[in-house]
Amino acid sequence: MTHRPVPAARVEHVGVFCGARPGARPQHLRLAAEFGGALAQRGTGLVYGAGGIGIMGAVADAALDAGAPVTGVIPRHLYEREQPDESRSEVIVVETMHERKALMYRLATGFAVLPGGLGTLDELLEVATWNQLGIHHKPLVLVNQGGFFDPLLTLLDNMVSDGFISPEERVVIQVASGADEALDLLVSPALTPTASLLPAASPAAM
């Protein structure tokens, strides 16, 4: 299925959703390091879940090493388990997972999704839903290196075929094969929902 790009504004702080585990294949950690370094080269900041381990830790370390400003947001009950690095980055501790996600959505002006588990899927789909409902209009890109997200993309296309989401709603979730392609989509011709799809956000919305 071909998906149509729509112009959007420049991204200044990329929110990254990814796993707190390293995954079973070394390519996932390599992708995380590539993404963090490439993000810094664009002069773009990182907003992430503040974990110092797994894919999260790798993307943050690479961004910090390359000079990018990094902001982590973490709920109090995960603070010790995910080992945030407060020596080089800003870490914001919140009370709940809902607060964590809401603050990340507010701080970031666009989102990249790297390999991860259930939490990563939760964040991806919630951001896509917020775009669908007009709560925000922020670009969203899956970094599908090595076909990690292929089963999810098939499911999304099946949702279109079976009439549960429209082609305009499906196009909210962009796809890139690597870090540079993802950042190209986020900082220039990124995709946002059309005006006909989205109702106006309320004053209380982000």
Coordinates of C-alpha atoms in Angstrom, one line a residue, residues 108-199:
A108 CA 8.4 16.5 21.8
T109 CA 7.5 18.0 18.5
G110 CA 7.6 14.7 16.7
F111 CA 8.2 11.0 17.4
A112 CA 10.4 8.1 16.3
V113 CA 9.7 4.5 17.3
L114 CA 12.5 2.0 17.6
P115 CA 12.3 -1.6 18.5
G116 CA 10.7 -2.4 21.9
G117 CA 7.9 -4.3 23.6
L118 CA 4.4 -3.6 25.0
G119 CA 5.2 -0.2 26.4
T120 CA 6.6 0.9 23.0
L121 CA 3.5 -0.2 21.2
D122 CA 1.3 1.6 23.8
E123 CA 3.1 4.9 23.2
L124 CA 3.1 4.5 19.4
L125 CA -0.6 3.8 19.3
E126 CA -1.5 6.5 21.8
V127 CA 0.4 9.1 19.8
A128 CA -1.3 8.0 16.6
T129 CA -4.7 8.1 18.3
W130 CA -4.0 11.6 19.6
N131 CA -3.2 12.7 16.0
Q132 CA -6.4 11.0 14.8
L133 CA -8.5 12.9 17.4
G134 CA -6.8 16.3 16.9
I135 CA -5.3 16.4 20.4
H136 CA -2.0 17.2 18.7
H137 CA -0.7 17.3 15.1
K138 CA 2.8 15.8 15.5
P139 CA 4.7 13.6 13.0
L140 CA 5.3 9.9 13.9
V141 CA 7.8 7.5 12.2
L142 CA 8.4 3.8 12.7
V143 CA 12.1 3.0 12.2
N144 CA 11.6 -0.4 10.6
Q145 CA 15.2 -1.5 10.1
G146 CA 15.5 -5.2 9.4
G147 CA 11.7 -5.6 9.1
F148 CA 11.1 -5.5 12.9
F149 CA 7.7 -3.8 12.5
D150 CA 6.6 -5.7 9.4
P151 CA 3.9 -7.7 11.3
L152 CA 2.5 -4.5 12.8
L153 CA 2.4 -2.8 9.4
T154 CA 0.5 -5.7 7.9
L155 CA -2.0 -5.4 10.8
L156 CA -2.5 -1.7 10.2
D157 CA -3.1 -2.3 6.5
N158 CA -5.6 -5.0 7.3
M159 CA -7.4 -2.5 9.5
V160 CA -7.8 -0.3 6.5
S161 CA -8.9 -3.1 4.3
D162 CA -11.5 -4.2 6.8
G163 CA -12.8 -0.7 7.3
F164 CA -11.7 0.0 10.9
I165 CA -9.4 2.9 10.0
S166 CA -9.4 5.1 6.9
P167 CA -6.5 5.5 4.5
E168 CA -6.1 9.0 5.9
E169 CA -5.8 7.7 9.5
R170 CA -3.4 5.0 8.4
V171 CA -1.0 7.5 6.9
V172 CA -0.4 9.1 10.3
I173 CA 2.1 6.3 11.0
Q174 CA 5.1 6.8 8.6
V175 CA 7.8 4.2 8.0
A176 CA 11.5 4.6 7.5
S177 CA 14.2 1.9 7.1
G178 CA 16.9 3.7 9.1
A179 CA 17.9 6.6 11.3
D180 CA 18.6 9.2 8.6
E181 CA 15.5 8.5 6.6
A182 CA 13.4 8.8 9.8
L183 CA 14.9 12.1 10.6
D184 CA 14.4 13.3 7.1
L185 CA 10.7 12.6 7.5
L186 CA 10.6 14.3 10.9
V187 CA 12.5 17.5 10.1
S188 CA 11.2 18.2 6.6
P189 CA 8.4 16.6 4.6
A190 CA 6.8 14.9 7.6
L191 CA 3.3 13.6 7.7
T192 CA 0.4 15.0 9.7
P193 CA -3.3 14.2 9.4
T194 CA -5.3 16.4 7.0
A195 CA -7.6 19.1 8.3
S196 CA -10.7 17.2 7.2
L197 CA -9.7 14.2 9.4
L198 CA -9.0 16.1 12.6
P199 CA -11.4 18.2 14.7

